[in-house]
Amino acid sequence: MLTISDRGRLMPPSPIRKLVPFAEAAKKKGLKVYHLNIGQPDIETPPSILDAVRNADIRVLEYSHSAGNESYRRKLVKYYASVGINVSPDQIIITTGGSEAIMFGFFACLNPGDEVIIPEPFYANYNGFAVAAGVKVVPITSNIDNGFALPPITEFEKVITDKTKAIVVCSPNNPTGYLYSPSEMEALKTICLKHHLYLFSDEAYREFCYSGEYYSAMHLPDMDEHVVLMDTISKRYSACGARLGAFVTKNKTVYEAAMKFAQARLSPPGLAQIMGEAAVDLPASYFDQPRSEYMERRDLLVKRLNAMPGVFCPNPGGAFYAMAKLPVEDSDHFCQWLLESFSHDNKTVMLAPATGFYGTPGLGRNEVRLAYVLNLKDLDEAMNCLEKALEVYPGKEG
Amino acid sequence: MLTISDRGRLMPPSPIRKLVPFAEAAKKKGLKVYHLNIGQPDIETPPSILDAVRNADIRVLEYSHSAGNESYRRKLVKYYASVGINVSPDQIIITTGGSEAIMFGFFACLNPGDEVIIPEPFYANYNGFAVAAGVKVVPITSNIDNGFALPPITEFEKVITDKTKAIVVCSPNNPTGYLYSPSEMEALKTICLKHHLYLFSDEAYREFCYSGEYYSAMHLPDMDEHVVLMDTISKRYSACGARLGAFVTKNKTVYEAAMKFAQARLSPPGLAQIMGEAAVDLPASYFDQPRSEYMERRDLLVKRLNAMPGVFCPNPGGAFYAMAKLPVEDSDHFCQWLLESFSHDNKTVMLAPATGFYGTPGLGRNEVRLAYVLNLKDLDEAMNCLEKALEVYPGKEG
């Protein structure tokens, strides 16, 4: 008998994409669907970085160095210095999106059966990389009622075993928008040093901080051996489709192990590296416009949500996501119902049910994630839809 | 103590790249180095496919579908039909190079501890993906003396255990250039059907067949459930840096498992997909020029090699590699010596020692792989270097 692998069976399908067939059916019926379900921004990719590809003089599109073009890594050193991170080109591996950086970290540092602690709700694809690597995700719960602050050190220590090898953090956070404070980052440092853990830091949303300052895991002193930075240009320059990221660490042994995985896949995407290199030349002021745009959207979204009866949305400090508690029994059902059975002025809204972002079964059943990736007008319309929907939805709480 | 993973330790460094520091040192000394060590062709990337990217109207470079753009998959259906492979768009997952297609196959089909049989010498990076997936590579030896023909079925059956799950083949082959005959492909089918094995077929060099016809694993009747095609545009259109490939199977369960791995990494490179789509529009005659160019190079290379005392090079039927037996004790030492201690008219040549392509320790010690990726004039000069080197090399056989 031909059988697929256990990990092939266990691999979770994308929770964000599982409602896609219902959205497609809604569109076929003629409905306009506002997509707040996925982190695909509508912000324009900077034309100059696309022009860099257009104007590149390429006779043969060759493999690059497995760590990425040295010229790009040198540029990234300048970029990282601009955000207070001091690294050298040989501490950077250019990756195929942030995804591959996560994969390299898991595969280079963790054995099958090892455990990683991740504050939940968390980016659902960490589950996928964990299954691929045979690693166990141990969630510790952060709570919507205090805006998803980092759980106290004691909560981490309750779940640390001799299999625990790493903590994964993402700040500003997907899906909560929470921005870890310097003292929370210090707490993570304390745990990692005491228990000899890696700190995998996903900083995809670094540029989008609204309440408080960005604080990188790489800013933590005495943590050089522990920190692995998993980065991407996807959100920074609204270039998700480029598939360009970076794996950054000062731990030489980890770097060398990751490099062997990088060599096996030969090189990261070549055209995207031209874009990435040009992006470092954008003026620092480039981020002002998207940041203020996102901030206005956040303010509108949070205000609209909290004005709806029974809805609670803590104010996210960064990224472009918000989590909201809704007065519904089952947000998976509600999100499907929005696409299948509801419309308002021939429109509806697509949200991501929060259950997919929790590792603990049963959590998040009355929560949704909203990505504020649409312009203010569309976002406002989407909120009109949600408001009307909650008025008529038959599966209300209690 | 912070430790890296076992697979991080076990992961083999690239055998092709390990001599790079010696090549860099040779260049610093002012030597011209002819690179026959790596499969990076000098053939021009078709300008029209780069123009397709230059002319693309992109406002936001968005994530594509995790299986790749549907428009590209539809085009690929046409391309595959042109080589006698009948598939539908939902049997194709666009991947980040052929590398990711290999990875999806290993991860979706094989458990840690499972065994894959691969005729050796084989593409060295299969080892890397096997270590990443926890899979054991079981080599069976093909021999330079009969031009690396497929070992007989009895050799396969000697090593098949209850852990054997798949056979990996590559035809035309890297590193041998061997082109499997229809009867050899039939033999593989017999083994796979009898022992319930997947047939992973790496067909990166399909377009470059010189002696005999290309015969795909997908041409085999009754093998739909067994065959996983691992493909790439890297060599087809001399676009190695694009990082664009395809995972193709008619086995729905395998496809769906692989799709979950594809969803976890979100999408394949976006700009490269525009190139790939444009490439399908190249006229069938496009391949005539590179094919005849490679064939001339092969003919020159094989003739020059076999004219050198003690050298034997079987005539490769396809791809752009040749394996040669040299009158040396240790080709690793010889290849390093070429870079460190030899020059002819201020030039030298870089070759890949064959040991890295064998799974059985000790094999290939007097063989090298030569990639005929340079133009005829350079190739001829490189052969002059090799000829002179063999005359003066102190580590000759016997």
Tab-separated table of N, CA, C and O in Angstrom, chain A residues 1-9 11 14 17 40 42-45 54 56 59-63 66 96 99 107-108 110-111 123 125 129 132-133 196 198 225 235 239-243 260-261 263-267 269-270 275, chain B residues 1-9 11 14 17 40 42-45 54 56 59-63 66 96 99 107-108 110-111 123 125 129 132-133 196 198 225 235 239-243 260-261 263-267 269-271:
chain	number	residue	atom	x	y	z
A	1	MET	N	0.837	-1.206	0.000
A	1	MET	CA	0.000	0.000	0.000
A	1	MET	C	0.874	1.258	0.000
A	1	MET	O	1.808	1.364	0.779
A	2	LEU	N	0.536	2.187	-0.885
A	2	LEU	CA	1.206	3.480	-0.847
A	2	LEU	C	0.573	4.310	0.257
A	2	LEU	O	-0.646	4.444	0.307
A	3	THR	N	1.379	4.846	1.126
A	3	THR	CA	0.832	5.703	2.172
A	3	THR	C	1.586	7.022	2.177
A	3	THR	O	2.755	7.073	1.806
A	4	ILE	N	0.889	8.083	2.594
A	4	ILE	CA	1.616	9.338	2.775
A	4	ILE	C	2.267	9.307	4.162
A	4	ILE	O	2.067	8.373	4.940
A	5	SER	N	3.031	10.322	4.468
A	5	SER	CA	3.748	10.333	5.747
A	5	SER	C	2.820	10.760	6.881
A	5	SER	O	1.776	11.373	6.663
A	6	ASP	N	3.237	10.434	8.113
A	6	ASP	CA	2.477	10.885	9.286
A	6	ASP	C	2.410	12.411	9.315
A	6	ASP	O	1.373	12.997	9.572
A	7	ARG	N	3.546	13.061	9.024
A	7	ARG	CA	3.530	14.534	9.078
A	7	ARG	C	2.658	15.102	7.958
A	7	ARG	O	2.063	16.158	8.104
A	8	GLY	N	2.597	14.367	6.834
A	8	GLY	CA	1.691	14.774	5.760
A	8	GLY	C	0.235	14.743	6.217
A	8	GLY	O	-0.563	15.581	5.815
A	9	ARG	N	-0.097	13.751	7.047
A	9	ARG	CA	-1.455	13.681	7.592
A	9	ARG	C	-1.664	14.728	8.675
A	9	ARG	O	-2.689	15.394	8.729
A	11	MET	N	-0.126	17.523	9.232
A	11	MET	CA	0.084	18.900	8.802
A	11	MET	C	-1.259	19.625	8.780
A	11	MET	O	-2.208	19.166	8.138
A	14	SER	N	-4.245	25.427	6.174
A	14	SER	CA	-4.234	26.822	6.598
A	14	SER	C	-5.601	27.223	7.144
A	14	SER	O	-6.603	27.149	6.437
A	17	ARG	N	-7.185	30.025	5.156
A	17	ARG	CA	-7.651	29.782	3.794
A	17	ARG	C	-8.820	28.813	3.730
A	17	ARG	O	-9.381	28.592	2.669
A	40	GLN	N	-2.723	40.470	3.554
A	40	GLN	CA	-2.243	40.928	2.243
A	40	GLN	C	-2.598	42.398	2.105
A	40	GLN	O	-3.735	42.741	1.786
A	42	ASP	N	-3.055	46.303	0.898
A	42	ASP	CA	-3.358	46.969	-0.379
A	42	ASP	C	-2.390	48.125	-0.632
A	42	ASP	O	-2.513	48.827	-1.632
A	43	ILE	N	-1.436	48.315	0.287
A	43	ILE	CA	-0.447	49.398	0.135
A	43	ILE	C	0.392	49.116	-1.117
A	43	ILE	O	0.805	47.990	-1.363
A	44	GLU	N	0.640	50.175	-1.887
A	44	GLU	CA	1.412	50.015	-3.120
A	44	GLU	C	2.847	49.555	-2.822
A	44	GLU	O	3.497	50.079	-1.914
A	45	THR	N	3.331	48.574	-3.567
A	45	THR	CA	4.747	48.220	-3.492
A	45	THR	C	5.542	49.412	-4.023
A	45	THR	O	5.192	49.948	-5.092
A	54	ARG	N	13.143	46.039	-13.160
A	54	ARG	CA	12.924	46.368	-14.583
A	54	ARG	C	14.224	46.817	-15.247
A	54	ARG	O	14.480	46.508	-16.407
A	56	ALA	N	17.321	46.178	-14.253
A	56	ALA	CA	18.509	45.342	-14.007
A	56	ALA	C	19.021	44.789	-15.332
A	56	ALA	O	18.247	44.390	-16.195
A	59	ARG	N	21.932	39.125	-18.141
A	59	ARG	CA	22.106	38.282	-19.326
A	59	ARG	C	21.760	36.838	-18.965
A	59	ARG	O	20.964	36.194	-19.638
A	60	VAL	N	22.333	36.371	-17.874
A	60	VAL	CA	21.993	35.040	-17.348
A	60	VAL	C	21.528	35.229	-15.908
A	60	VAL	O	22.250	35.825	-15.103
A	61	LEU	N	20.317	34.749	-15.610
A	61	LEU	CA	19.815	34.850	-14.239
A	61	LEU	C	20.393	33.679	-13.448
A	61	LEU	O	19.820	32.592	-13.391
A	62	GLU	N	21.554	33.925	-12.840
A	62	GLU	CA	22.318	32.850	-12.204
A	62	GLU	C	21.889	32.597	-10.764
A	62	GLU	O	21.284	33.452	-10.134
A	63	TYR	N	22.251	31.407	-10.257
A	63	TYR	CA	22.157	31.180	-8.818
A	63	TYR	C	22.887	32.294	-8.100
A	63	TYR	O	23.955	32.740	-8.548
A	66	SER	N	24.409	30.933	-1.715
A	66	SER	CA	23.341	30.303	-0.922
A	66	SER	C	22.883	31.194	0.231
A	66	SER	O	21.728	31.114	0.666
A	96	THR	N	13.889	32.552	1.427
A	96	THR	CA	12.695	32.644	0.602
A	96	THR	C	11.517	32.975	1.520
A	96	THR	O	10.841	32.095	2.043
A	99	SER	N	9.049	32.680	5.918
A	99	SER	CA	8.730	31.263	6.108
A	99	SER	C	9.986	30.404	6.161
A	99	SER	O	10.137	29.551	7.033
A	107	PHE	N	14.697	23.730	11.972
A	107	PHE	CA	15.464	22.545	11.554
A	107	PHE	C	16.898	22.569	12.082
A	107	PHE	O	17.457	21.529	12.401
A	108	ALA	N	17.473	23.741	12.168
A	108	ALA	CA	18.877	23.812	12.596
A	108	ALA	C	19.019	23.662	14.107
A	108	ALA	O	20.037	23.166	14.580
A	110	LEU	N	16.368	22.443	16.468
A	110	LEU	CA	15.462	21.577	17.234
A	110	LEU	C	15.443	20.154	16.711
A	110	LEU	O	15.427	19.922	15.499
A	111	ASN	N	15.423	19.214	17.633
A	111	ASN	CA	15.265	17.805	17.284
A	111	ASN	C	13.785	17.423	17.290
A	111	ASN	O	12.989	18.043	17.996
A	123	TYR	N	0.745	33.071	15.151
A	123	TYR	CA	0.735	32.881	13.695
A	123	TYR	C	0.569	31.391	13.394
A	123	TYR	O	1.408	30.571	13.780
A	125	ASN	N	0.912	29.384	10.986
A	125	ASN	CA	1.864	28.555	10.243
A	125	ASN	C	3.047	28.060	11.078
A	125	ASN	O	3.763	27.161	10.635
A	129	PHE	N	5.298	24.472	10.411
A	129	PHE	CA	6.741	24.258	10.451
A	129	PHE	C	7.112	23.309	11.592
A	129	PHE	O	8.052	22.521	11.476
A	132	ALA	N	6.358	19.806	10.366
A	132	ALA	CA	7.392	19.419	9.403
A	132	ALA	C	8.678	19.021	10.129
A	132	ALA	O	9.338	18.055	9.760
A	133	ALA	N	9.008	19.753	11.196
A	133	ALA	CA	10.260	19.497	11.917
A	133	ALA	C	10.092	18.458	13.023
A	133	ALA	O	11.062	18.109	13.682
A	196	HIS	N	18.389	28.119	29.313
A	196	HIS	CA	19.184	27.780	28.114
A	196	HIS	C	18.289	27.548	26.902
A	196	HIS	O	18.312	26.485	26.292
A	198	TYR	N	16.689	28.993	23.129
A	198	TYR	CA	16.770	29.927	22.016
A	198	TYR	C	15.572	30.873	22.068
A	198	TYR	O	14.482	30.487	22.518
A	225	GLU	N	24.057	34.589	21.716
A	225	GLU	CA	24.052	33.155	21.390
A	225	GLU	C	22.637	32.606	21.295
A	225	GLU	O	22.411	31.533	20.747
A	235	LYS	N	5.911	42.543	4.507
A	235	LYS	CA	5.027	43.572	5.027
A	235	LYS	C	5.715	44.930	4.998
A	235	LYS	O	5.084	45.953	4.759
A	239	ALA	N	5.444	43.726	-0.170
A	239	ALA	CA	6.000	42.921	-1.261
A	239	ALA	C	5.897	41.438	-0.907
A	239	ALA	O	6.859	40.682	-1.037
A	240	CYS	N	4.707	41.044	-0.466
A	240	CYS	CA	4.496	39.666	0.004
A	240	CYS	C	4.867	38.638	-1.055
A	240	CYS	O	5.385	37.565	-0.758
A	241	GLY	N	4.553	38.971	-2.329
A	241	GLY	CA	4.763	38.009	-3.397
A	241	GLY	C	6.219	37.824	-3.792
A	241	GLY	O	6.552	36.886	-4.507
A	242	ALA	N	7.090	38.714	-3.312
A	242	ALA	CA	8.517	38.592	-3.671
A	242	ALA	C	9.124	37.342	-3.081
A	242	ALA	O	9.968	36.708	-3.680
A	243	ARG	N	8.649	36.969	-1.897
A	243	ARG	CA	9.212	35.841	-1.123
A	243	ARG	C	10.674	36.105	-0.819
A	243	ARG	O	11.568	35.448	-1.334
A	260	LYS	N	23.936	25.095	5.906
A	260	LYS	CA	23.902	23.819	5.193
A	260	LYS	C	22.507	23.543	4.628
A	260	LYS	O	22.378	23.010	3.525
A	261	PHE	N	21.471	23.956	5.372
A	261	PHE	CA	20.117	23.844	4.811
A	261	PHE	C	19.967	24.806	3.625
A	261	PHE	O	19.332	24.494	2.628
A	263	GLN	N	22.362	25.763	1.608
A	263	GLN	CA	23.098	25.225	0.457
A	263	GLN	C	22.296	24.133	-0.248
A	263	GLN	O	22.325	24.040	-1.476
A	264	ALA	N	21.577	23.321	0.531
A	264	ALA	CA	20.813	22.217	-0.075
A	264	ALA	C	19.765	22.756	-1.054
A	264	ALA	O	19.483	22.126	-2.069
A	265	ARG	N	19.206	23.938	-0.744
A	265	ARG	CA	18.199	24.496	-1.656
A	265	ARG	C	18.805	25.520	-2.638
A	265	ARG	O	18.090	26.221	-3.333
A	266	LEU	N	20.123	25.586	-2.644
A	266	LEU	CA	20.923	26.341	-3.612
A	266	LEU	C	20.933	27.843	-3.359
A	266	LEU	O	21.946	28.393	-2.988
A	267	SER	N	19.808	28.548	-3.614
A	267	SER	CA	19.854	29.997	-3.392
A	267	SER	C	18.459	30.575	-3.241
A	267	SER	O	17.483	29.959	-3.645
A	269	PRO	N	15.446	33.545	-4.059
A	269	PRO	CA	15.015	34.096	-5.350
A	269	PRO	C	15.862	35.286	-5.805
A	269	PRO	O	16.123	36.209	-5.027
A	270	GLY	N	16.269	35.251	-7.058
A	270	GLY	CA	17.205	36.234	-7.576
A	270	GLY	C	16.599	37.592	-7.871
A	270	GLY	O	17.162	38.621	-7.496
A	275	MET	N	15.080	43.612	-5.784
A	275	MET	CA	14.093	44.468	-5.108
A	275	MET	C	14.536	44.805	-3.688
A	275	MET	O	14.460	45.954	-3.247
B	1	MET	N	22.793	24.177	28.366
B	1	MET	CA	23.634	24.360	27.177
B	1	MET	C	22.770	24.493	25.923
B	1	MET	O	21.871	23.698	25.696
B	2	LEU	N	23.063	25.501	25.119
B	2	LEU	CA	22.398	25.610	23.830
B	2	LEU	C	23.054	24.625	22.871
B	2	LEU	O	24.272	24.603	22.740
B	3	THR	N	22.245	23.816	22.223
B	3	THR	CA	22.810	22.883	21.245
B	3	THR	C	22.043	23.020	19.939
B	3	THR	O	20.868	23.362	19.940
B	4	ILE	N	22.711	22.750	18.847
B	4	ILE	CA	21.986	22.693	17.589
B	4	ILE	C	21.358	21.306	17.464
B	4	ILE	O	21.579	20.436	18.307
B	5	SER	N	20.577	21.108	16.427
B	5	SER	CA	19.874	19.833	16.267
B	5	SER	C	20.808	18.773	15.701
B	5	SER	O	21.848	19.079	15.104
B	6	ASP	N	20.405	17.517	15.880
B	6	ASP	CA	21.175	16.418	15.276
B	6	ASP	C	21.223	16.570	13.757
B	6	ASP	O	22.263	16.390	13.138
B	7	ARG	N	20.061	16.914	13.160
B	7	ARG	CA	20.073	17.044	11.686
B	7	ARG	C	20.931	18.234	11.260
B	7	ARG	O	21.500	18.218	10.173
B	8	GLY	N	20.985	19.262	12.117
B	8	GLY	CA	21.857	20.394	11.831
B	8	GLY	C	23.321	19.964	11.796
B	8	GLY	O	24.114	20.468	11.004
B	9	ARG	N	23.678	19.011	12.669
B	9	ARG	CA	25.047	18.484	12.669
B	9	ARG	C	25.277	17.538	11.495
B	9	ARG	O	26.297	17.579	10.825
B	11	MET	N	23.670	17.300	8.668
B	11	MET	CA	23.464	17.884	7.360
B	11	MET	C	24.800	18.007	6.633
B	11	MET	O	25.742	18.608	7.158
B	14	SER	N	27.696	21.338	1.143
B	14	SER	CA	27.672	21.086	-0.294
B	14	SER	C	29.041	20.613	-0.772
B	14	SER	O	30.040	21.319	-0.622
B	17	ARG	N	30.572	22.926	-3.341
B	17	ARG	CA	31.029	24.251	-2.948
B	17	ARG	C	32.218	24.228	-1.994
B	17	ARG	O	32.782	25.270	-1.677
B	40	GLN	N	25.949	25.721	-13.471
B	40	GLN	CA	25.445	27.067	-13.758
B	40	GLN	C	25.770	27.381	-15.208
B	40	GLN	O	26.889	27.771	-15.521
B	42	ASP	N	26.181	29.068	-18.938
B	42	ASP	CA	26.455	30.411	-19.435
B	42	ASP	C	25.465	30.798	-20.534
B	42	ASP	O	25.567	31.878	-21.116
B	43	ILE	N	24.518	29.905	-20.840
B	43	ILE	CA	23.515	30.175	-21.882
B	43	ILE	C	22.659	31.373	-21.455
B	43	ILE	O	22.265	31.477	-20.297
B	44	GLU	N	22.390	32.251	-22.402
B	44	GLU	CA	21.604	33.450	-22.089
B	44	GLU	C	20.172	33.066	-21.644
B	44	GLU	O	19.536	32.215	-22.269
B	45	THR	N	19.695	33.679	-20.581
B	45	THR	CA	18.285	33.544	-20.221
B	45	THR	C	17.467	34.208	-21.336
B	45	THR	O	17.799	35.329	-21.740
B	54	ARG	N	9.819	42.767	-16.813
B	54	ARG	CA	10.021	44.225	-16.968
B	54	ARG	C	8.707	44.922	-17.331
B	54	ARG	O	8.426	46.016	-16.875
B	56	ALA	N	5.605	43.814	-16.780
B	56	ALA	CA	4.432	43.458	-15.966
B	56	ALA	C	3.905	44.692	-15.242
B	56	ALA	O	4.678	45.514	-14.751
B	59	ARG	N	1.042	46.793	-9.235
B	59	ARG	CA	0.886	47.859	-8.252
B	59	ARG	C	1.270	47.320	-6.867
B	59	ARG	O	2.057	47.910	-6.147
B	60	VAL	N	0.690	46.167	-6.534
B	60	VAL	CA	1.046	45.494	-5.287
B	60	VAL	C	1.524	44.092	-5.647
B	60	VAL	O	0.808	43.344	-6.308
B	61	LEU	N	2.744	43.759	-5.226
B	61	LEU	CA	3.272	42.416	-5.490
B	61	LEU	C	2.719	41.477	-4.411
B	61	LEU	O	3.298	41.307	-3.349
B	62	GLU	N	1.563	40.894	-4.717
B	62	GLU	CA	0.815	40.131	-3.717
B	62	GLU	C	1.261	38.670	-3.643
B	62	GLU	O	1.859	38.142	-4.568
B	63	TYR	N	0.905	38.019	-2.529
B	63	TYR	CA	1.017	36.569	-2.460
B	63	TYR	C	0.277	35.970	-3.644
B	63	TYR	O	-0.809	36.446	-4.005
B	66	SER	N	-1.150	29.457	-3.057
B	66	SER	CA	-0.063	28.610	-2.532
B	66	SER	C	0.413	27.581	-3.554
B	66	SER	O	1.569	27.157	-3.528
B	96	THR	N	9.391	26.675	-5.160
B	96	THR	CA	10.566	27.523	-5.161
B	96	THR	C	11.751	26.673	-5.614
B	96	THR	O	12.452	26.062	-4.813
B	99	SER	N	14.278	22.301	-5.880
B	99	SER	CA	14.623	21.946	-4.499
B	99	SER	C	13.379	21.781	-3.641
B	99	SER	O	13.242	20.812	-2.899
B	107	PHE	N	8.831	15.146	2.351
B	107	PHE	CA	8.074	15.403	3.579
B	107	PHE	C	6.644	14.864	3.507
B	107	PHE	O	6.099	14.420	4.507
B	108	ALA	N	6.043	14.914	2.357
B	108	ALA	CA	4.645	14.481	2.242
B	108	ALA	C	4.524	12.961	2.217
B	108	ALA	O	3.517	12.410	2.648
B	110	LEU	N	7.232	10.514	3.102
B	110	LEU	CA	8.156	9.665	3.854
B	110	LEU	C	8.188	10.013	5.340
B	110	LEU	O	8.189	11.190	5.713
B	111	ASN	N	8.224	8.968	6.151
B	111	ASN	CA	8.397	9.146	7.588
B	111	ASN	C	9.877	9.108	7.947
B	111	ASN	O	10.672	8.489	7.237
B	123	TYR	N	22.673	13.284	-7.486
B	123	TYR	CA	22.678	14.708	-7.117
B	123	TYR	C	22.877	14.827	-5.600
B	123	TYR	O	22.049	14.337	-4.824
B	125	ASN	N	22.529	16.980	-3.304
B	125	ASN	CA	21.588	17.605	-2.382
B	125	ASN	C	20.428	16.701	-1.980
B	125	ASN	O	19.713	17.016	-1.026
B	129	PHE	N	18.217	16.913	1.709
B	129	PHE	CA	16.769	16.825	1.938
B	129	PHE	C	16.438	15.571	2.741
B	129	PHE	O	15.512	15.576	3.556
B	132	ALA	N	17.199	16.365	6.341
B	132	ALA	CA	16.164	17.266	6.855
B	132	ALA	C	14.894	16.482	7.180
B	132	ALA	O	14.236	16.722	8.188
B	133	ALA	N	14.557	15.513	6.335
B	133	ALA	CA	13.316	14.746	6.518
B	133	ALA	C	13.519	13.518	7.397
B	133	ALA	O	12.554	12.798	7.674
B	196	HIS	N	5.250	-1.580	-4.056
B	196	HIS	CA	4.461	-0.446	-3.577
B	196	HIS	C	5.347	0.737	-3.209
B	196	HIS	O	5.335	1.221	-2.076
B	198	TYR	N	6.879	4.678	-4.196
B	198	TYR	CA	6.772	5.897	-4.991
B	198	TYR	C	7.960	5.967	-5.950
B	198	TYR	O	9.060	5.490	-5.632
B	225	GLU	N	-0.567	6.669	-9.495
B	225	GLU	CA	-0.551	6.815	-8.037
B	225	GLU	C	0.881	6.857	-7.496
B	225	GLU	O	1.110	7.274	-6.365
B	235	LYS	N	17.269	24.920	-15.524
B	235	LYS	CA	18.152	24.534	-16.614
B	235	LYS	C	17.446	24.713	-17.957
B	235	LYS	O	18.072	25.077	-18.951
B	239	ALA	N	17.673	29.698	-16.158
B	239	ALA	CA	17.121	30.682	-15.227
B	239	ALA	C	17.240	30.155	-13.799
B	239	ALA	O	16.291	30.193	-13.014
B	240	CYS	N	18.445	29.684	-13.467
B	240	CYS	CA	18.678	29.052	-12.154
B	240	CYS	C	18.315	29.980	-11.001
B	240	CYS	O	17.811	29.539	-9.971
B	241	GLY	N	18.606	31.277	-11.177
B	241	GLY	CA	18.390	32.226	-10.086
B	241	GLY	C	16.932	32.579	-9.847
B	241	GLY	O	16.602	33.179	-8.830
B	242	ALA	N	16.054	32.203	-10.782
B	242	ALA	CA	14.634	32.525	-10.608
B	242	ALA	C	14.058	31.784	-9.419
B	242	ALA	O	13.225	32.295	-8.689
B	243	ARG	N	14.528	30.577	-9.194
B	243	ARG	CA	14.018	29.665	-8.170
B	243	ARG	C	12.555	29.357	-8.444
B	243	ARG	O	11.647	29.771	-7.724
B	260	LYS	N	-0.513	21.205	1.839
B	260	LYS	CA	-0.465	21.756	3.193
B	260	LYS	C	0.932	22.306	3.504
B	260	LYS	O	1.057	23.332	4.177
B	261	PHE	N	1.963	21.627	2.994
B	261	PHE	CA	3.312	22.188	3.152
B	261	PHE	C	3.442	23.482	2.342
B	261	PHE	O	4.080	24.436	2.763
B	263	GLN	N	1.001	25.568	1.667
B	263	GLN	CA	0.270	26.637	2.356
B	263	GLN	C	1.083	27.209	3.507
B	263	GLN	O	1.061	28.414	3.757
B	264	ALA	N	1.811	26.353	4.206
B	264	ALA	CA	2.583	26.839	5.362
B	264	ALA	C	3.616	27.875	4.937
B	264	ALA	O	3.883	28.817	5.676
B	265	ARG	N	4.173	27.724	3.723
B	265	ARG	CA	5.174	28.708	3.266
B	265	ARG	C	4.539	29.778	2.376
B	265	ARG	O	5.236	30.573	1.760
B	266	LEU	N	3.212	29.795	2.308
B	266	LEU	CA	2.389	30.839	1.698
B	266	LEU	C	2.349	30.796	0.171
B	266	LEU	O	1.328	30.475	-0.405
B	267	SER	N	3.453	31.110	-0.508
B	267	SER	CA	3.391	31.074	-1.975
B	267	SER	C	4.789	31.003	-2.580
B	267	SER	O	5.773	31.332	-1.921
B	269	PRO	N	7.750	32.208	-5.462
B	269	PRO	CA	8.160	33.563	-5.858
B	269	PRO	C	7.294	34.148	-6.981
B	269	PRO	O	7.046	33.485	-7.989
B	270	GLY	N	6.872	35.392	-6.796
B	270	GLY	CA	5.915	36.017	-7.698
B	270	GLY	C	6.502	36.481	-9.016
B	270	GLY	O	5.932	36.233	-10.084
B	271	LEU	N	7.648	37.158	-8.966
B	271	LEU	CA	8.231	37.668	-10.208
B	271	LEU	C	8.661	36.498	-11.096
B	271	LEU	O	8.480	36.530	-12.324
